[in-house]
PDB file of C-alpha atoms in Angstrom:
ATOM      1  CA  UNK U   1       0.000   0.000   0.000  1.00 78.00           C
ATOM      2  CA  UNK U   2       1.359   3.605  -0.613  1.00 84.00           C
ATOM      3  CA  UNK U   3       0.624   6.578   0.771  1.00 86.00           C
ATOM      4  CA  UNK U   4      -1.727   8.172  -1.986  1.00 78.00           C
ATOM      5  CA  UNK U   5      -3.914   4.681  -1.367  1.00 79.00           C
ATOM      6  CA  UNK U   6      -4.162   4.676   2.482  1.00 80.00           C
ATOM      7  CA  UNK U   7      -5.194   8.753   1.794  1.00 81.00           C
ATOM      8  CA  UNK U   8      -7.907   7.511  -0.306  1.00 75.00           C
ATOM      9  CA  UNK U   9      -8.420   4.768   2.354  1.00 78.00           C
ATOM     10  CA  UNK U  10      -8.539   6.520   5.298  1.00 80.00           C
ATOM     11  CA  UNK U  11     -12.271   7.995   5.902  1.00 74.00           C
ATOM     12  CA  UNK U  12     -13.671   4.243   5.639  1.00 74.00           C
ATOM     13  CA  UNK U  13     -10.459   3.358   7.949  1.00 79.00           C
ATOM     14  CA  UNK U  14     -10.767   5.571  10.790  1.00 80.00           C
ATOM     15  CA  UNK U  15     -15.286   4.746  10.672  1.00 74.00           C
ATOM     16  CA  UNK U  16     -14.500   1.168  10.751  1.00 73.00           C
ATOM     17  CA  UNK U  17     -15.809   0.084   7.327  1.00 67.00           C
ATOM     18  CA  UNK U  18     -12.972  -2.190   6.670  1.00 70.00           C
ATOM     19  CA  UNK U  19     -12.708  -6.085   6.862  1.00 69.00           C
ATOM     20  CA  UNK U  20     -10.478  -7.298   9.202  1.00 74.00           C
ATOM     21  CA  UNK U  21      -7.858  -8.208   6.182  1.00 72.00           C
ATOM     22  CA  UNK U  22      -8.619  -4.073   4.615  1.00 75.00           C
ATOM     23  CA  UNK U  23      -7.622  -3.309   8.040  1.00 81.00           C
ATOM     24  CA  UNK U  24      -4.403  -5.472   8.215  1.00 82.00           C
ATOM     25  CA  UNK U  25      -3.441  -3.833   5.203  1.00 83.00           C
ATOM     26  CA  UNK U  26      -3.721  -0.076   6.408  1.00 86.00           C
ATOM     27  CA  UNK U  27      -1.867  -0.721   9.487  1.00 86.00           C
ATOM     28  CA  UNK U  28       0.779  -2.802   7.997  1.00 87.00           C
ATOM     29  CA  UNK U  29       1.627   0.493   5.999  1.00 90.00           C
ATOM     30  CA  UNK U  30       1.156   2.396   9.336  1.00 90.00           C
ATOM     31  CA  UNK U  31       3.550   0.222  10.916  1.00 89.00           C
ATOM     32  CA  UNK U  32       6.484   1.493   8.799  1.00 89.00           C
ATOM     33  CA  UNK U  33       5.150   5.154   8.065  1.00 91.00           C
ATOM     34  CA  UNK U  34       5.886   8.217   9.941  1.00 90.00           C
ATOM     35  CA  UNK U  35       3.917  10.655   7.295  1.00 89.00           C
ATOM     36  CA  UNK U  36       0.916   8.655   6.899  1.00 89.00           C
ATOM     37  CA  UNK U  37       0.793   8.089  10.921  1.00 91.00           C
ATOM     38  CA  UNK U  38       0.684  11.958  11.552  1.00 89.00           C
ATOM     39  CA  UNK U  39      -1.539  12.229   9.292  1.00 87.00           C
ATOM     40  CA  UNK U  40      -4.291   9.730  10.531  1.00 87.00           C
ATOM     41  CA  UNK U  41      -3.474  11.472  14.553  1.00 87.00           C
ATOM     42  CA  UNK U  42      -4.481  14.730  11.909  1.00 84.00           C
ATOM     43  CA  UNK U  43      -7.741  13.249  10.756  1.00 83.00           C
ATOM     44  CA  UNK U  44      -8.982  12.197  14.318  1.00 82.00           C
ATOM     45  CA  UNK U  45      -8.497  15.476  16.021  1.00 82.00           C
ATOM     46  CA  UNK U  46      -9.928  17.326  13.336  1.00 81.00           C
ATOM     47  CA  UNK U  47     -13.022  15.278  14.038  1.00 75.00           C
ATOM     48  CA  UNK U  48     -12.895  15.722  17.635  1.00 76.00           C
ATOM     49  CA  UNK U  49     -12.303  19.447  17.259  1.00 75.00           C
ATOM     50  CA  UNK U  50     -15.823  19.477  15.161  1.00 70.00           C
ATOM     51  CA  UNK U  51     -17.353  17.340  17.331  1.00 67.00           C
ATOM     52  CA  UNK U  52     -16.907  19.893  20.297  1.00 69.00           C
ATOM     53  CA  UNK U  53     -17.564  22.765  18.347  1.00 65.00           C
ATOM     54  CA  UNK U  54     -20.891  21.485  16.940  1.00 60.00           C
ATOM     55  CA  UNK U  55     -22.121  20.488  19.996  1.00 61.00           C
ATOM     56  CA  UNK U  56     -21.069  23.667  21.526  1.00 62.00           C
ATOM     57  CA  UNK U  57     -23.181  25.476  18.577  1.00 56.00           C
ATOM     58  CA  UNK U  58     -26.489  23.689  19.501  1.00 54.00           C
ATOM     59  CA  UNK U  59     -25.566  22.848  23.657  1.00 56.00           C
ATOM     60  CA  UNK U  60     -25.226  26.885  24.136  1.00 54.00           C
ATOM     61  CA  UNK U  61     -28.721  28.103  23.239  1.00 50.00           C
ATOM     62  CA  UNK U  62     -31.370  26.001  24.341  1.00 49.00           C
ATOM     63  CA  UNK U  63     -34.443  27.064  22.650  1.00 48.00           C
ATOM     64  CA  UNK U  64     -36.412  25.071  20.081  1.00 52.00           C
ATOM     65  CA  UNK U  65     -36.727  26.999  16.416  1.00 52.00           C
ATOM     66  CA  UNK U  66     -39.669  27.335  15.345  1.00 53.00           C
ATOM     67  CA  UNK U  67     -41.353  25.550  12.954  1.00 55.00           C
ATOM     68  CA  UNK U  68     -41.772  26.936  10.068  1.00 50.00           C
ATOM     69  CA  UNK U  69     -37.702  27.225  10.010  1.00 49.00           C
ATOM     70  CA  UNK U  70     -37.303  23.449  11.362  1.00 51.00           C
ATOM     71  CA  UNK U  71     -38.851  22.613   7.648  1.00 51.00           C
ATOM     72  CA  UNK U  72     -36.561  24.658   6.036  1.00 49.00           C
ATOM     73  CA  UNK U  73     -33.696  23.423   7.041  1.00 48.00           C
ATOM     74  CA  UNK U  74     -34.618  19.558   6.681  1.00 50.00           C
ATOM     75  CA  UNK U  75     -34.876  20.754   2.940  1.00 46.00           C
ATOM     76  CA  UNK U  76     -31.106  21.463   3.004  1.00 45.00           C
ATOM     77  CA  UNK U  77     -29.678  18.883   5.077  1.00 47.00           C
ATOM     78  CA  UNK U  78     -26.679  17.370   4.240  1.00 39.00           C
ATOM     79  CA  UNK U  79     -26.441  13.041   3.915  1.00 36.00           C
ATOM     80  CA  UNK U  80     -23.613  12.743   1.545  1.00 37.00           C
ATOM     81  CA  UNK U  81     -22.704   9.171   0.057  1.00 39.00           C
ATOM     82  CA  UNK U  82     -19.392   7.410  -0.878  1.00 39.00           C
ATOM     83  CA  UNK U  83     -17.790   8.042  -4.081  1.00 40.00           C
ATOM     84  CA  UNK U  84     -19.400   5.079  -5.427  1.00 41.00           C
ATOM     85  CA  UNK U  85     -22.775   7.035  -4.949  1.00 44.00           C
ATOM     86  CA  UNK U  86     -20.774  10.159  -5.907  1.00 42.00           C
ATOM     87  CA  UNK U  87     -20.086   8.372  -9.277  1.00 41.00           C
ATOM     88  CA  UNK U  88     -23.810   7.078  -9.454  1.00 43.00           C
ATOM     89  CA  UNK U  89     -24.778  10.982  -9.404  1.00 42.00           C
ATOM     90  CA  UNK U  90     -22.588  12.983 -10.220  1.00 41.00           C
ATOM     91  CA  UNK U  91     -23.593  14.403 -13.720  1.00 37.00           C
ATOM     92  CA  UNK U  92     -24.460  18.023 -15.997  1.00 34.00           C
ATOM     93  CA  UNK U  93     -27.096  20.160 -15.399  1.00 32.00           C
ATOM     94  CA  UNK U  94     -27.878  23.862 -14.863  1.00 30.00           C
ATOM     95  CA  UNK U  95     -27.900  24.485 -10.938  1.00 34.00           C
ATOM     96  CA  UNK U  96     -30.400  25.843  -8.955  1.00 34.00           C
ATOM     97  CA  UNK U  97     -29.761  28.143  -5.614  1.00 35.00           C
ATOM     98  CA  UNK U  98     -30.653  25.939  -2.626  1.00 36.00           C
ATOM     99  CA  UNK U  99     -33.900  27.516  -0.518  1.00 32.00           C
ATOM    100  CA  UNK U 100     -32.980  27.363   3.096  1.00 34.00           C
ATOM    101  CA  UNK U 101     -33.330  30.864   4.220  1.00 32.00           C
ATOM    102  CA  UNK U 102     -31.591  31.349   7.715  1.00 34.00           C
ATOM    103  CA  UNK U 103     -32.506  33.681  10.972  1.00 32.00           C
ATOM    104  CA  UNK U 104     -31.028  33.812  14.527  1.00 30.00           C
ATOM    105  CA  UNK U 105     -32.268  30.177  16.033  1.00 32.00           C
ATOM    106  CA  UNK U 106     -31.343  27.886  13.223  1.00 32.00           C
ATOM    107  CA  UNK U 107     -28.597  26.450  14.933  1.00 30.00           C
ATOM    108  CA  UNK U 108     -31.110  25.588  17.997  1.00 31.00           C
ATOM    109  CA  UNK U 109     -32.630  22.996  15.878  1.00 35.00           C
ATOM    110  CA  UNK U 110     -31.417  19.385  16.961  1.00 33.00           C
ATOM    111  CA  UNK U 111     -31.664  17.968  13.418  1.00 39.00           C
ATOM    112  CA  UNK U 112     -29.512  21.030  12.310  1.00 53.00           C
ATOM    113  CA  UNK U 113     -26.918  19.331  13.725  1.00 58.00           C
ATOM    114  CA  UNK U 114     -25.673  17.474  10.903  1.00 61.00           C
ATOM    115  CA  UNK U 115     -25.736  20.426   8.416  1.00 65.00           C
ATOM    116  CA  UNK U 116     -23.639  22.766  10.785  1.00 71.00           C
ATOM    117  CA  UNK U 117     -21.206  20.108  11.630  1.00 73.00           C
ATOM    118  CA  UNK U 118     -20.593  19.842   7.803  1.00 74.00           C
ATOM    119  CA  UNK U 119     -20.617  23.585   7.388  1.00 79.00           C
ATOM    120  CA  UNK U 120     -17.615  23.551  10.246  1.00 82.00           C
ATOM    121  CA  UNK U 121     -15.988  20.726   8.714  1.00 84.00           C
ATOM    122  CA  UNK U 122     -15.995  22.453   4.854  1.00 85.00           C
ATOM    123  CA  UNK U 123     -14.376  25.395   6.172  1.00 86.00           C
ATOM    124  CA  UNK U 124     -11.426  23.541   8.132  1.00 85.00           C
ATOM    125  CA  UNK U 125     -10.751  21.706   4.934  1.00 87.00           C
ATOM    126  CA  UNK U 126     -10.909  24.608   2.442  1.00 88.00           C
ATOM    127  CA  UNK U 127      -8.662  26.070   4.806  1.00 86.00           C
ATOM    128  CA  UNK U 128      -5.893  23.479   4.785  1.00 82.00           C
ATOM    129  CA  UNK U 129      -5.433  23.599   2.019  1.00 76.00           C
ATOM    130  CA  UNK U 130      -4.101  19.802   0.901  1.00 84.00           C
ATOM    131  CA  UNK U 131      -2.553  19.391  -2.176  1.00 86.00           C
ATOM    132  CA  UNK U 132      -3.951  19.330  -5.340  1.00 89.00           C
ATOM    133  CA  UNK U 133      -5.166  15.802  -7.336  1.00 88.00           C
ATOM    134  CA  UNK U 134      -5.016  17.443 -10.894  1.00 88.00           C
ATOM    135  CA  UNK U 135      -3.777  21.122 -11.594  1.00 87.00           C
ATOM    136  CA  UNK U 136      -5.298  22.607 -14.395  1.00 77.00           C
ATOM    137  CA  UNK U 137      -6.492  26.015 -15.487  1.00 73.00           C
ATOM    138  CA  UNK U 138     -10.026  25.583 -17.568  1.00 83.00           C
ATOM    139  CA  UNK U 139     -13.162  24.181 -16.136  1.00 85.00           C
ATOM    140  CA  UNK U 140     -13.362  21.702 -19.111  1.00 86.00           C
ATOM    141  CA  UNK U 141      -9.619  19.784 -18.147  1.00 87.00           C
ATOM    142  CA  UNK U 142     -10.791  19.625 -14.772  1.00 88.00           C
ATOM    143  CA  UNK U 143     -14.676  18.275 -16.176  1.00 84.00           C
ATOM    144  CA  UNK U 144     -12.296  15.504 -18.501  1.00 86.00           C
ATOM    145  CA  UNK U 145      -9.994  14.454 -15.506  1.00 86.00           C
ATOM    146  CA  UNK U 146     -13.130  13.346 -13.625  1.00 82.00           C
ATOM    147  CA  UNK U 147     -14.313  11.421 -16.805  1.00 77.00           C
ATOM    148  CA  UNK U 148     -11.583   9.141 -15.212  1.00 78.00           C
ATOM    149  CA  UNK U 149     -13.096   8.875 -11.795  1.00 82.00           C
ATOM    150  CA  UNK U 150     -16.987   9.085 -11.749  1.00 72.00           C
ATOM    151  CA  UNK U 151     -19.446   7.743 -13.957  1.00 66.00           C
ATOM    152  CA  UNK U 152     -21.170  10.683 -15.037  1.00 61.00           C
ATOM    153  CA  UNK U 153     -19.700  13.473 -16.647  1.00 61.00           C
ATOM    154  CA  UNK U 154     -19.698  16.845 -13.903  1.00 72.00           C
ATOM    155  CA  UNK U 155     -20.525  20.604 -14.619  1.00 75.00           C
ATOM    156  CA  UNK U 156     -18.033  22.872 -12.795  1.00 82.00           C
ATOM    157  CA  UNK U 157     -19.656  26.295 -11.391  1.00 81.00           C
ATOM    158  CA  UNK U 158     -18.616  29.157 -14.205  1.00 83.00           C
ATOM    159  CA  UNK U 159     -17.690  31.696 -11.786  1.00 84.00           C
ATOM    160  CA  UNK U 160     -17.498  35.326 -12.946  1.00 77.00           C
ATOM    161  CA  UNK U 161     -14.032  36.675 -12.268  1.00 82.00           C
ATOM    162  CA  UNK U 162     -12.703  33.348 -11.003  1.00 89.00           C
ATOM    163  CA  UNK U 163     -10.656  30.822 -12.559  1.00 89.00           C
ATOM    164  CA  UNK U 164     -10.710  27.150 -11.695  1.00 90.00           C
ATOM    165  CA  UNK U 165      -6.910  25.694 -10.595  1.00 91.00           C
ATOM    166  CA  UNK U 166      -7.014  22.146  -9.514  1.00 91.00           C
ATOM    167  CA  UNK U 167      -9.442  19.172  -8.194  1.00 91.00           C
ATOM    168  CA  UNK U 168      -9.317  16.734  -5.654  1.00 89.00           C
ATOM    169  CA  UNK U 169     -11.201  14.132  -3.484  1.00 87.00           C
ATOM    170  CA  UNK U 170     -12.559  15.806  -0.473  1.00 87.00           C
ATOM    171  CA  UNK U 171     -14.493  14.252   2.620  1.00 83.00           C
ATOM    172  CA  UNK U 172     -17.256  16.001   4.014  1.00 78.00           C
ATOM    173  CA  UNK U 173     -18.688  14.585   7.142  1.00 74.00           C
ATOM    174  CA  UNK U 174     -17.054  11.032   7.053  1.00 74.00           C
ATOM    175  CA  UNK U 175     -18.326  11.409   3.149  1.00 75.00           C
ATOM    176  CA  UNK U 176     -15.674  11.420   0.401  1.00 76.00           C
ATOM    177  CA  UNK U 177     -16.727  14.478  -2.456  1.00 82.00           C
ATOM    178  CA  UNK U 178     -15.095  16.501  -4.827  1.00 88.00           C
ATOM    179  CA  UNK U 179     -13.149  19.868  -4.052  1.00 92.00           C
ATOM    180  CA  UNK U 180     -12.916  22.190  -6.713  1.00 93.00           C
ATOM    181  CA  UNK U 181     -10.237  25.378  -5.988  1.00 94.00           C
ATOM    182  CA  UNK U 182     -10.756  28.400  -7.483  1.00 93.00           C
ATOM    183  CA  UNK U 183      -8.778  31.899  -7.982  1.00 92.00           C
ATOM    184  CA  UNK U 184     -10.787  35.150  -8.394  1.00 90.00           C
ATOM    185  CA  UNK U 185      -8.939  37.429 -11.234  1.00 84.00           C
ATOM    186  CA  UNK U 186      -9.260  40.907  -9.758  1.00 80.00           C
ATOM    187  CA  UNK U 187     -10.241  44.162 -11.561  1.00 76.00           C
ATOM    188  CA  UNK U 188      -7.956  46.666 -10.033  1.00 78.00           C
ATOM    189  CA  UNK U 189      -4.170  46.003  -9.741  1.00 78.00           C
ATOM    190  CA  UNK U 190      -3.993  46.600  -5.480  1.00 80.00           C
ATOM    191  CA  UNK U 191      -6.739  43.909  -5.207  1.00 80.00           C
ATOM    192  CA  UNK U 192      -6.103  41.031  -3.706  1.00 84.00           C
ATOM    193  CA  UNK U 193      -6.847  37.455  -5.423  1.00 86.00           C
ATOM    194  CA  UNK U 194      -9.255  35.308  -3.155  1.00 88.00           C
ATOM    195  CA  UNK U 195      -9.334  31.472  -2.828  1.00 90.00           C
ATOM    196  CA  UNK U 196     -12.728  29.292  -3.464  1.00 93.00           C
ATOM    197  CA  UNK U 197     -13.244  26.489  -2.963  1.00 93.00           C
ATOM    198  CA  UNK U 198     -16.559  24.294  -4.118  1.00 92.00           C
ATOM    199  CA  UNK U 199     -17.448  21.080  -2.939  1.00 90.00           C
ATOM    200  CA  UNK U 200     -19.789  18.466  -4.921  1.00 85.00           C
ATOM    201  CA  UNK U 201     -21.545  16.040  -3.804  1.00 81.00           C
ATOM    202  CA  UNK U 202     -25.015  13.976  -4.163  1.00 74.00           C
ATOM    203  CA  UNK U 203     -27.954  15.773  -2.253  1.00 68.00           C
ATOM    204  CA  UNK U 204     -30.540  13.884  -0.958  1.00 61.00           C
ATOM    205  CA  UNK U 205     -33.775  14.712   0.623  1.00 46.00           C
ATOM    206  CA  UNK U 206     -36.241  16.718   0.065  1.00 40.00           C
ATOM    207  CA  UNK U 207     -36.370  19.101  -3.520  1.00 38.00           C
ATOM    208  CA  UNK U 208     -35.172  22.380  -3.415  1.00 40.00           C
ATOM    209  CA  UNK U 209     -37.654  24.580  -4.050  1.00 41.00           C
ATOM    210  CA  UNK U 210     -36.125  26.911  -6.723  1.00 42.00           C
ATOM    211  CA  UNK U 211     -38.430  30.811  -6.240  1.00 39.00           C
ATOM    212  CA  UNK U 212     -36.748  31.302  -3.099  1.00 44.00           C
ATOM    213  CA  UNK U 213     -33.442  32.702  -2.327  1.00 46.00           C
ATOM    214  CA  UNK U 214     -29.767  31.789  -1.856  1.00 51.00           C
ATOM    215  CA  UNK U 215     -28.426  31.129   1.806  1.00 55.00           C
ATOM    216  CA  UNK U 216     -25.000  32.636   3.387  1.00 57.00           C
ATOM    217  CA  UNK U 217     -23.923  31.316   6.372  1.00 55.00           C
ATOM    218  CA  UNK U 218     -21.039  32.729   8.355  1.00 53.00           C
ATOM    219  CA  UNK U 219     -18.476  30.716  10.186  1.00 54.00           C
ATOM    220  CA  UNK U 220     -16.086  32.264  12.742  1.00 46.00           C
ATOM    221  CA  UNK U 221     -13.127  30.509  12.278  1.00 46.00           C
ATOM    222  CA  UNK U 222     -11.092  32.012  14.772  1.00 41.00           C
ATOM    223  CA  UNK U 223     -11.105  35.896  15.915  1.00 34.00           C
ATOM    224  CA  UNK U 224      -9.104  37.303  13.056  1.00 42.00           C
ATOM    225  CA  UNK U 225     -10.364  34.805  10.183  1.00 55.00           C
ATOM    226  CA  UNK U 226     -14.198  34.426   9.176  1.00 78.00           C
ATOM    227  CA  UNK U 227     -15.675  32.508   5.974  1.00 84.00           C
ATOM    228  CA  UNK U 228     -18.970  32.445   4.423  1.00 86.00           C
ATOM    229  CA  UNK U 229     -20.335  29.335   3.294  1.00 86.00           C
ATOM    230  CA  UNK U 230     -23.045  29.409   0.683  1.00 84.00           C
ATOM    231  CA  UNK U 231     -24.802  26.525  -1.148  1.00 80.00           C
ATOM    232  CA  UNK U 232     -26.953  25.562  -3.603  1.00 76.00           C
ATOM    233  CA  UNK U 233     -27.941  22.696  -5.898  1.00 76.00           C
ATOM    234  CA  UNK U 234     -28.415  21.102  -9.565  1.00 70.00           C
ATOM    235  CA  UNK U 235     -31.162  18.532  -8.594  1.00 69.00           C
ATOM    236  CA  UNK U 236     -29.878  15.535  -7.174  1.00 70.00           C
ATOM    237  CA  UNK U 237     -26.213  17.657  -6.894  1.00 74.00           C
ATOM    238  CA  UNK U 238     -25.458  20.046  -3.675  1.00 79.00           C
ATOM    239  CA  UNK U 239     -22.795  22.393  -4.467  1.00 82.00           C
ATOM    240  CA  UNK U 240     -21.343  24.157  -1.650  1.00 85.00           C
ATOM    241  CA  UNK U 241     -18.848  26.963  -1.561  1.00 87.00           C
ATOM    242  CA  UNK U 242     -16.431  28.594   0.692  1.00 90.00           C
ATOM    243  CA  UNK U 243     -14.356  31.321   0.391  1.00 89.00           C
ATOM    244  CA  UNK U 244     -13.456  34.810   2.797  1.00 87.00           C
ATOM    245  CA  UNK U 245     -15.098  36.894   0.350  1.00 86.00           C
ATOM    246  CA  UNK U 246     -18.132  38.932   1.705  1.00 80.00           C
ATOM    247  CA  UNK U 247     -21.898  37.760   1.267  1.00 75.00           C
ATOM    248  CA  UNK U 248     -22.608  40.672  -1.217  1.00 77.00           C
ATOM    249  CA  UNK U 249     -19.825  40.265  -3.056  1.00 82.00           C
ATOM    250  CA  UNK U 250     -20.865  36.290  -2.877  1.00 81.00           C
ATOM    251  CA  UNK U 251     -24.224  36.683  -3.975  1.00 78.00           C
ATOM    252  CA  UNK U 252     -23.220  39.059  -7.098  1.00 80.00           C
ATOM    253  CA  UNK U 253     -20.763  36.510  -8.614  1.00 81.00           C
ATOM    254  CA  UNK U 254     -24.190  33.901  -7.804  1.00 77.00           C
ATOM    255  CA  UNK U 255     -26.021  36.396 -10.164  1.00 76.00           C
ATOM    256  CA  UNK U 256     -23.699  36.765 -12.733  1.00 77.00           C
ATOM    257  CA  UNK U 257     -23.592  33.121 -13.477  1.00 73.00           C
ATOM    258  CA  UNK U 258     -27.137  32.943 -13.233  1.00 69.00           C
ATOM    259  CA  UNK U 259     -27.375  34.780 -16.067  1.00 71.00           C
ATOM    260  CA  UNK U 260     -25.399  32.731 -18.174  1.00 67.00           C
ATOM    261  CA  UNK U 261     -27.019  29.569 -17.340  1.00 63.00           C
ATOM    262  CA  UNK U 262     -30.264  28.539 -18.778  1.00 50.00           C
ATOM    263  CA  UNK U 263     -33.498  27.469 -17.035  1.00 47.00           C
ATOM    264  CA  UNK U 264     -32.117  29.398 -13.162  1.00 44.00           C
ATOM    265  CA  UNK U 265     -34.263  31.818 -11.364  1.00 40.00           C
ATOM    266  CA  UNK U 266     -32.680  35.164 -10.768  1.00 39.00           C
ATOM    267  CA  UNK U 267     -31.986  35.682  -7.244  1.00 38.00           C
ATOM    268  CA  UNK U 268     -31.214  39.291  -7.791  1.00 38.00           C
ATOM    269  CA  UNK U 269     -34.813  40.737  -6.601  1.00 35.00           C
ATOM    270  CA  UNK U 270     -34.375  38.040  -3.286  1.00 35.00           C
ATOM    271  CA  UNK U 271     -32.730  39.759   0.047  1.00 37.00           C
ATOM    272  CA  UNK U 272     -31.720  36.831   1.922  1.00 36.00           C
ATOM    273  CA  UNK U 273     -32.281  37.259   5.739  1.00 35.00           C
ATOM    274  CA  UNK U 274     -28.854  36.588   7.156  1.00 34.00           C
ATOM    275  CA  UNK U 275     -28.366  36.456  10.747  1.00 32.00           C
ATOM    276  CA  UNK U 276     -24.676  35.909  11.857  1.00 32.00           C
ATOM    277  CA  UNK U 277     -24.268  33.003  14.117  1.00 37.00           C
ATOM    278  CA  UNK U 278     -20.388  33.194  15.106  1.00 40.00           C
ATOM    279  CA  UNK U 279     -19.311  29.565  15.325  1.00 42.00           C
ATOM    280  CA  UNK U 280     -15.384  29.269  17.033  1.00 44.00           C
ATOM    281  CA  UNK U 281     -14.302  26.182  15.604  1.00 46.00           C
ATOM    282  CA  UNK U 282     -11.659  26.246  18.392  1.00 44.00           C
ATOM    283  CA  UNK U 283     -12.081  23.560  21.518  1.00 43.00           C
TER     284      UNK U 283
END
């Protein structure tokens, strides 16, 4: 086993998927492996971090949402699949903006759980930053490396003033996905790039109903850093983005691909009601 295998490995390893033999395997190449051994201790307190921080989110207000906004965010709950299911959905499509709309006491909704904890967990990995799978610099070499991987051929967001850079298998919530990075190509010459990144993966659930408007969620990461996270979906394909850029300016590059795609509805005359939930990701 090399290293690239037990990284592909490792999310079924460490939630005790494996036969006793796929087990043997992994930790014979543990036994002998520095890298891959820091890297496993890496994985397990990242979960244990989200695990306290999640529960912390929900623990530290302890009134029930109402509900009205408990449906609306079973709509957009998160249940991602393997990449075999990834490769069983994964496909084209024009995308549709996902219809959770959020106020203060989402996050006091038990089932919310789940969808926060990912939220959390897609910010710590855009963050990090791992390395790249395939580097390339047009959404259409990225669309023909996955040709290779998944069944179904995939439609990367067309993001005004943003360039796609590489692709890689992500895990979201246990779940492995794809991570797509992205590089915004400013206007003025002092302005700083920004780094996206977009993370595909099957939805499941219940339809997204497509007249209603486009969610931002903030994330405190820590007291100097904060990220929004905003999704949204082609049918049976969540898309979820992250990036430091603000919700306005978030929303506008939303609208200008809108336009360009067929068959979306315009989110421009929607004013999302964003309340700001700071959520420290630190233990």
């Amino acid at each position: 086993m090399t290293c690239q295998e037990l990284e592909r490995l490792l999310y079924p390893y460490l939630d005790g998927e494996f036969q006793p033999e796929e087990r043997h395997d992994v930790e014979s190449h543990l036994e002998g492996c520095a890298a891959c051994v820091a890297r496993v201790d890496e994985e397990m307190q990242l979960r244990q971090t989200l695990r306290r921080a999640a529960k912390h989110a929900v623990a530290s207000k302890g009134t029930r949402a109402p509900a009205s906004l408990r449906a609306g965010i079973q709509s957009g709950l998160h249940r991602e699949q393997r990449r075999a299911q990834v490769s069983q959905w994964l496909r084209a499509g024009a995308m549709a903006l996902v219809v959770v709309t959020v106020s203060g006491g989402w996050m006091m909704y038990q089932s919310g759980r789940a969808q926060k904890a990912t939220i959390l967990e897609a910010v710590q990995r855009h963050t990090r930053q791992r390395p790249l799978e395939f580097v390339a610099g047009t959404p259409e070499q990225i669309e023909a490396w996955f040709n290779d991987k998944v069944e179904h051929r995939i439609t990367l967001p067309r993001l005004q003033q943003a360039r796609p850079v590489g692709a890689r298998f992500s895990t979201l919530n246990g779940q492995e996905v794809v991570y797509v990075s992205y590089e915004t190509q400013p206007h003025r010459a002092n302005e700083p790039k920004r780094n996206i990144g977009v993370f595909v993966y099957p939805a499941t659930g219940q339809r997204v109903i497509k007249d209603e408007g486009p969610t931002v969620e903030n994330v405190a990461v820590d007291s100097s850093q904060a990220y929004n996270v905003v999704t949204w979906r082609d049918q049976d394909i969540t898309y979820e983005l992250v990036t430091d850029m603000d919700d306005a300016a978030i929303l506008q590059m939303l609208r200008d691909q809108e336009l360009r795609s067929n068959g979306l509805v315009r989110p421009a005359q929607v004013k999302p009601a964003v309340s700001i939930q700071p959520v420290s990701l630190q233990p």
